[in-house]
mmCIF file with all atom_site columns, C-alpha atoms in Angstrom:
data_model
loop_
_atom_site.group_PDB
_atom_site.id
_atom_site.type_symbol
_atom_site.label_atom_id
_atom_site.label_alt_id
_atom_site.label_comp_id
_atom_site.label_asym_id
_atom_site.label_entity_id
_atom_site.label_seq_id
_atom_site.pdbx_PDB_ins_code
_atom_site.Cartn_x
_atom_site.Cartn_y
_atom_site.Cartn_z
_atom_site.occupancy
_atom_site.B_iso_or_equiv
_atom_site.pdbx_formal_charge
_atom_site.auth_seq_id
_atom_site.auth_comp_id
_atom_site.auth_asym_id
_atom_site.auth_atom_id
_atom_site.pdbx_PDB_model_num
ATOM 1   C CA . GLN A 1 1   ? 0.000   0.000   0.000   1.00 88.00 ? 1   GLN A CA 1
ATOM 2   C CA . VAL A 1 2   ? 1.190   3.512   -0.830  1.00 94.00 ? 2   VAL A CA 1
ATOM 3   C CA . HIS A 1 3   ? 0.056   6.668   0.943   1.00 96.00 ? 3   HIS A CA 1
ATOM 4   C CA . LEU A 1 4   ? 0.451   10.094  -0.666  1.00 97.00 ? 4   LEU A CA 1
ATOM 5   C CA . VAL A 1 5   ? 0.246   13.550  0.877   1.00 95.00 ? 5   VAL A CA 1
ATOM 6   C CA . GLU A 1 6   ? 0.297   16.655  -1.301  1.00 95.00 ? 6   GLU A CA 1
ATOM 7   C CA . SER A 1 7   ? 1.091   20.193  -0.242  1.00 95.00 ? 7   SER A CA 1
ATOM 8   C CA . GLY A 1 8   ? 1.971   23.541  -1.746  1.00 96.00 ? 8   GLY A CA 1
ATOM 9   C CA . GLY A 1 9   ? -1.212  24.667  -3.437  1.00 94.00 ? 9   GLY A CA 1
ATOM 10  C CA . GLY A 1 10  ? -2.632  28.132  -3.063  1.00 97.00 ? 10  GLY A CA 1
ATOM 11  C CA . LEU A 1 11  ? -3.671  31.344  -4.744  1.00 98.00 ? 11  LEU A CA 1
ATOM 12  C CA . VAL A 1 12  ? -1.285  33.094  -7.115  1.00 98.00 ? 12  VAL A CA 1
ATOM 13  C CA . GLN A 1 13  ? -1.521  35.792  -9.739  1.00 98.00 ? 13  GLN A CA 1
ATOM 14  C CA . ALA A 1 14  ? -1.091  35.000  -13.400 1.00 98.00 ? 14  ALA A CA 1
ATOM 15  C CA . GLY A 1 15  ? 2.586   34.830  -14.270 1.00 98.00 ? 15  GLY A CA 1
ATOM 16  C CA . GLY A 1 16  ? 3.504   33.664  -10.799 1.00 98.00 ? 16  GLY A CA 1
ATOM 17  C CA . SER A 1 17  ? 4.953   30.395  -9.553  1.00 98.00 ? 17  SER A CA 1
ATOM 18  C CA . LEU A 1 18  ? 4.062   27.633  -7.139  1.00 98.00 ? 18  LEU A CA 1
ATOM 19  C CA . ARG A 1 19  ? 5.760   24.395  -6.140  1.00 98.00 ? 19  ARG A CA 1
ATOM 20  C CA . LEU A 1 20  ? 3.708   21.369  -5.223  1.00 98.00 ? 20  LEU A CA 1
ATOM 21  C CA . SER A 1 21  ? 5.099   18.528  -3.146  1.00 98.00 ? 21  SER A CA 1
ATOM 22  C CA . CYS A 1 22  ? 3.924   14.951  -2.798  1.00 98.00 ? 22  CYS A CA 1
ATOM 23  C CA . GLU A 1 23  ? 5.414   12.756  -0.112  1.00 97.00 ? 23  GLU A CA 1
ATOM 24  C CA . ALA A 1 24  ? 4.981   9.012   -0.440  1.00 96.00 ? 24  ALA A CA 1
ATOM 25  C CA . SER A 1 25  ? 5.012   6.478   2.356   1.00 94.00 ? 25  SER A CA 1
ATOM 26  C CA . GLY A 1 26  ? 4.383   2.765   2.653   1.00 91.00 ? 26  GLY A CA 1
ATOM 27  C CA . SER A 1 27  ? 5.515   0.397   -0.114  1.00 88.00 ? 27  SER A CA 1
ATOM 28  C CA . ILE A 1 28  ? 7.943   2.861   -1.682  1.00 88.00 ? 28  ILE A CA 1
ATOM 29  C CA . ALA A 1 29  ? 10.049  0.197   -3.383  1.00 89.00 ? 29  ALA A CA 1
ATOM 30  C CA . SER A 1 30  ? 7.047   -1.045  -5.355  1.00 92.00 ? 30  SER A CA 1
ATOM 31  C CA . ILE A 1 31  ? 6.330   2.313   -6.993  1.00 93.00 ? 31  ILE A CA 1
ATOM 32  C CA . LYS A 1 32  ? 6.763   2.083   -10.756 1.00 94.00 ? 32  LYS A CA 1
ATOM 33  C CA . SER A 1 33  ? 5.975   5.699   -11.583 1.00 96.00 ? 33  SER A CA 1
ATOM 34  C CA . MET A 1 34  ? 4.461   8.842   -10.131 1.00 97.00 ? 34  MET A CA 1
ATOM 35  C CA . GLY A 1 35  ? 2.545   11.668  -11.667 1.00 98.00 ? 35  GLY A CA 1
ATOM 36  C CA . TRP A 1 36  ? 0.668   14.889  -11.232 1.00 98.00 ? 36  TRP A CA 1
ATOM 37  C CA . TYR A 1 37  ? -2.871  15.194  -12.535 1.00 98.00 ? 37  TYR A CA 1
ATOM 38  C CA . ARG A 1 38  ? -5.366  18.033  -12.369 1.00 98.00 ? 38  ARG A CA 1
ATOM 39  C CA . GLN A 1 39  ? -9.089  18.428  -12.477 1.00 98.00 ? 39  GLN A CA 1
ATOM 40  C CA . ALA A 1 40  ? -11.011 21.640  -12.968 1.00 96.00 ? 40  ALA A CA 1
ATOM 41  C CA . PRO A 1 41  ? -14.729 21.832  -12.103 1.00 92.00 ? 41  PRO A CA 1
ATOM 42  C CA . GLY A 1 42  ? -16.854 20.014  -14.658 1.00 94.00 ? 42  GLY A CA 1
ATOM 43  C CA . THR A 1 43  ? -13.895 18.453  -16.439 1.00 96.00 ? 43  THR A CA 1
ATOM 44  C CA . GLN A 1 44  ? -12.108 15.137  -16.380 1.00 97.00 ? 44  GLN A CA 1
ATOM 45  C CA . ARG A 1 45  ? -8.875  14.543  -14.506 1.00 97.00 ? 45  ARG A CA 1
ATOM 46  C CA . ASP A 1 46  ? -5.958  15.024  -16.888 1.00 98.00 ? 46  ASP A CA 1
ATOM 47  C CA . MET A 1 47  ? -2.294  14.136  -16.736 1.00 98.00 ? 47  MET A CA 1
ATOM 48  C CA . VAL A 1 48  ? 0.041   17.052  -16.134 1.00 98.00 ? 48  VAL A CA 1
ATOM 49  C CA . ALA A 1 49  ? 3.395   15.338  -15.684 1.00 98.00 ? 49  ALA A CA 1
ATOM 50  C CA . THR A 1 50  ? 4.780   11.902  -14.899 1.00 98.00 ? 50  THR A CA 1
ATOM 51  C CA . ILE A 1 51  ? 8.120   10.495  -13.845 1.00 96.00 ? 51  ILE A CA 1
ATOM 52  C CA . THR A 1 52  ? 9.197   6.880   -14.095 1.00 94.00 ? 52  THR A CA 1
ATOM 53  C CA . ARG A 1 53  ? 11.315  4.903   -11.663 1.00 91.00 ? 53  ARG A CA 1
ATOM 54  C CA . GLY A 1 54  ? 14.203  5.473   -14.051 1.00 90.00 ? 54  GLY A CA 1
ATOM 55  C CA . GLY A 1 55  ? 13.686  9.224   -13.970 1.00 92.00 ? 55  GLY A CA 1
ATOM 56  C CA . SER A 1 56  ? 12.112  9.800   -17.378 1.00 96.00 ? 56  SER A CA 1
ATOM 57  C CA . THR A 1 57  ? 9.580   12.608  -17.404 1.00 97.00 ? 57  THR A CA 1
ATOM 58  C CA . LYS A 1 58  ? 6.616   13.340  -19.615 1.00 98.00 ? 58  LYS A CA 1
ATOM 59  C CA . TYR A 1 59  ? 4.496   16.487  -19.771 1.00 98.00 ? 59  TYR A CA 1
ATOM 60  C CA . ALA A 1 60  ? 1.156   17.549  -21.121 1.00 98.00 ? 60  ALA A CA 1
ATOM 61  C CA . ASP A 1 61  ? 1.552   19.882  -24.090 1.00 98.00 ? 61  ASP A CA 1
ATOM 62  C CA . SER A 1 62  ? -0.232  22.640  -22.217 1.00 97.00 ? 62  SER A CA 1
ATOM 63  C CA . VAL A 1 63  ? 2.465   22.809  -19.516 1.00 98.00 ? 63  VAL A CA 1
ATOM 64  C CA . LYS A 1 64  ? 5.649   22.044  -21.461 1.00 98.00 ? 64  LYS A CA 1
ATOM 65  C CA . GLY A 1 65  ? 8.281   24.664  -20.845 1.00 97.00 ? 65  GLY A CA 1
ATOM 66  C CA . ARG A 1 66  ? 6.441   26.012  -17.794 1.00 98.00 ? 66  ARG A CA 1
ATOM 67  C CA . PHE A 1 67  ? 6.181   23.067  -15.388 1.00 98.00 ? 67  PHE A CA 1
ATOM 68  C CA . THR A 1 68  ? 8.956   20.800  -14.190 1.00 98.00 ? 68  THR A CA 1
ATOM 69  C CA . MET A 1 69  ? 8.509   17.560  -12.291 1.00 98.00 ? 69  MET A CA 1
ATOM 70  C CA . SER A 1 70  ? 11.370  16.337  -10.136 1.00 96.00 ? 70  SER A CA 1
ATOM 71  C CA . ARG A 1 71  ? 11.974  13.994  -7.226  1.00 95.00 ? 71  ARG A CA 1
ATOM 72  C CA . ASP A 1 72  ? 14.060  13.619  -4.114  1.00 93.00 ? 72  ASP A CA 1
ATOM 73  C CA . ASN A 1 73  ? 14.508  9.913   -3.466  1.00 89.00 ? 73  ASN A CA 1
ATOM 74  C CA . ALA A 1 74  ? 15.954  10.513  -0.014  1.00 91.00 ? 74  ALA A CA 1
ATOM 75  C CA . LYS A 1 75  ? 12.735  12.249  1.019   1.00 93.00 ? 75  LYS A CA 1
ATOM 76  C CA . ASN A 1 76  ? 10.379  9.982   -0.971  1.00 93.00 ? 76  ASN A CA 1
ATOM 77  C CA . THR A 1 77  ? 8.976   13.149  -2.452  1.00 96.00 ? 77  THR A CA 1
ATOM 78  C CA . VAL A 1 78  ? 8.141   14.375  -5.916  1.00 97.00 ? 78  VAL A CA 1
ATOM 79  C CA . TYR A 1 79  ? 7.687   18.001  -6.835  1.00 98.00 ? 79  TYR A CA 1
ATOM 80  C CA . LEU A 1 80  ? 5.925   20.006  -9.490  1.00 98.00 ? 80  LEU A CA 1
ATOM 81  C CA . GLN A 1 81  ? 7.482   23.389  -10.091 1.00 98.00 ? 81  GLN A CA 1
ATOM 82  C CA . MET A 1 82  ? 4.932   25.547  -11.870 1.00 98.00 ? 82  MET A CA 1
ATOM 83  C CA . ASN A 1 83  ? 6.094   28.781  -13.484 1.00 98.00 ? 83  ASN A CA 1
ATOM 84  C CA . SER A 1 84  ? 4.349   31.329  -15.687 1.00 98.00 ? 84  SER A CA 1
ATOM 85  C CA . LEU A 1 85  ? 1.011   30.215  -14.298 1.00 98.00 ? 85  LEU A CA 1
ATOM 86  C CA . LYS A 1 86  ? -2.139  30.988  -16.243 1.00 98.00 ? 86  LYS A CA 1
ATOM 87  C CA . PRO A 1 87  ? -5.767  31.209  -15.087 1.00 97.00 ? 87  PRO A CA 1
ATOM 88  C CA . GLU A 1 88  ? -6.460  28.046  -17.066 1.00 97.00 ? 88  GLU A CA 1
ATOM 89  C CA . ASP A 1 89  ? -4.064  26.187  -14.758 1.00 98.00 ? 89  ASP A CA 1
ATOM 90  C CA . THR A 1 90  ? -6.626  26.601  -11.983 1.00 98.00 ? 90  THR A CA 1
ATOM 91  C CA . ALA A 1 91  ? -7.637  23.148  -10.748 1.00 98.00 ? 91  ALA A CA 1
ATOM 92  C CA . ILE A 1 92  ? -7.272  20.630  -7.984  1.00 98.00 ? 92  ILE A CA 1
ATOM 93  C CA . TYR A 1 93  ? -3.910  18.948  -8.449  1.00 98.00 ? 93  TYR A CA 1
ATOM 94  C CA . TYR A 1 94  ? -3.573  15.303  -7.501  1.00 98.00 ? 94  TYR A CA 1
ATOM 95  C CA . CYS A 1 95  ? -0.503  13.168  -7.006  1.00 98.00 ? 95  CYS A CA 1
ATOM 96  C CA . LYS A 1 96  ? -0.641  9.576   -8.223  1.00 98.00 ? 96  LYS A CA 1
ATOM 97  C CA . ALA A 1 97  ? 1.627   6.638   -7.623  1.00 97.00 ? 97  ALA A CA 1
ATOM 98  C CA . VAL A 1 98  ? 1.486   3.481   -9.711  1.00 96.00 ? 98  VAL A CA 1
ATOM 99  C CA . GLU A 1 99  ? 2.405   0.459   -7.640  1.00 95.00 ? 99  GLU A CA 1
ATOM 100 C CA . GLN A 1 100 ? 3.520   -2.790  -9.243  1.00 93.00 ? 100 GLN A CA 1
ATOM 101 C CA . ASP A 1 101 ? 3.290   -5.996  -7.256  1.00 91.00 ? 101 ASP A CA 1
ATOM 102 C CA . MET A 1 102 ? 5.313   -9.194  -7.620  1.00 91.00 ? 102 MET A CA 1
ATOM 103 C CA . TYR A 1 103 ? 2.824   -10.458 -10.221 1.00 94.00 ? 103 TYR A CA 1
ATOM 104 C CA . PHE A 1 104 ? 3.319   -7.298  -12.300 1.00 92.00 ? 104 PHE A CA 1
ATOM 105 C CA . SER A 1 105 ? -0.197  -6.112  -11.548 1.00 94.00 ? 105 SER A CA 1
ATOM 106 C CA . LEU A 1 106 ? -0.539  -2.343  -11.374 1.00 94.00 ? 106 LEU A CA 1
ATOM 107 C CA . TYR A 1 107 ? -2.437  -0.356  -8.766  1.00 95.00 ? 107 TYR A CA 1
ATOM 108 C CA . ASP A 1 108 ? -3.120  3.381   -8.703  1.00 96.00 ? 108 ASP A CA 1
ATOM 109 C CA . HIS A 1 109 ? -2.869  5.333   -5.468  1.00 97.00 ? 109 HIS A CA 1
ATOM 110 C CA . TRP A 1 110 ? -4.051  8.930   -5.228  1.00 97.00 ? 110 TRP A CA 1
ATOM 111 C CA . GLY A 1 111 ? -3.401  11.758  -2.843  1.00 97.00 ? 111 GLY A CA 1
ATOM 112 C CA . GLN A 1 112 ? -6.132  13.946  -1.433  1.00 96.00 ? 112 GLN A CA 1
ATOM 113 C CA . GLY A 1 113 ? -5.493  16.792  -3.862  1.00 97.00 ? 113 GLY A CA 1
ATOM 114 C CA . THR A 1 114 ? -4.393  20.382  -3.424  1.00 97.00 ? 114 THR A CA 1
ATOM 115 C CA . GLN A 1 115 ? -6.139  23.435  -4.849  1.00 98.00 ? 115 GLN A CA 1
ATOM 116 C CA . VAL A 1 116 ? -4.274  25.739  -7.201  1.00 98.00 ? 116 VAL A CA 1
ATOM 117 C CA . THR A 1 117 ? -6.002  28.976  -8.125  1.00 98.00 ? 117 THR A CA 1
ATOM 118 C CA . VAL A 1 118 ? -4.505  31.428  -10.604 1.00 98.00 ? 118 VAL A CA 1
ATOM 119 C CA . SER A 1 119 ? -6.090  34.858  -10.736 1.00 97.00 ? 119 SER A CA 1
ATOM 120 C CA . SER A 1 120 ? -5.994  37.041  -13.828 1.00 93.00 ? 120 SER A CA 1
#
């Protein structure tokens, strides 16, 4: 089992920056990848950025060049540095961990979410 706790959301003006953190606990060694997703009211939850166990990152087109996902293995924490924020980035941001068990089955674990609001 993997437990995730996000932090770092808040209210920021357009053009500003925020850094989100997601600390993982539990079966850390079984985590195959982690990611940040976001969901605005009335929309589906979309991928923002992901990072694999090997360190490869992937970004949604809408955030490329503005957001950077990184990790600190010693702290079991991943980060999402968000720069040049736009009002359309307003959403609840969720951290996800994909756990792989010894049978190669995959399980998704989600954090509780953190609100990011960008004012124009």
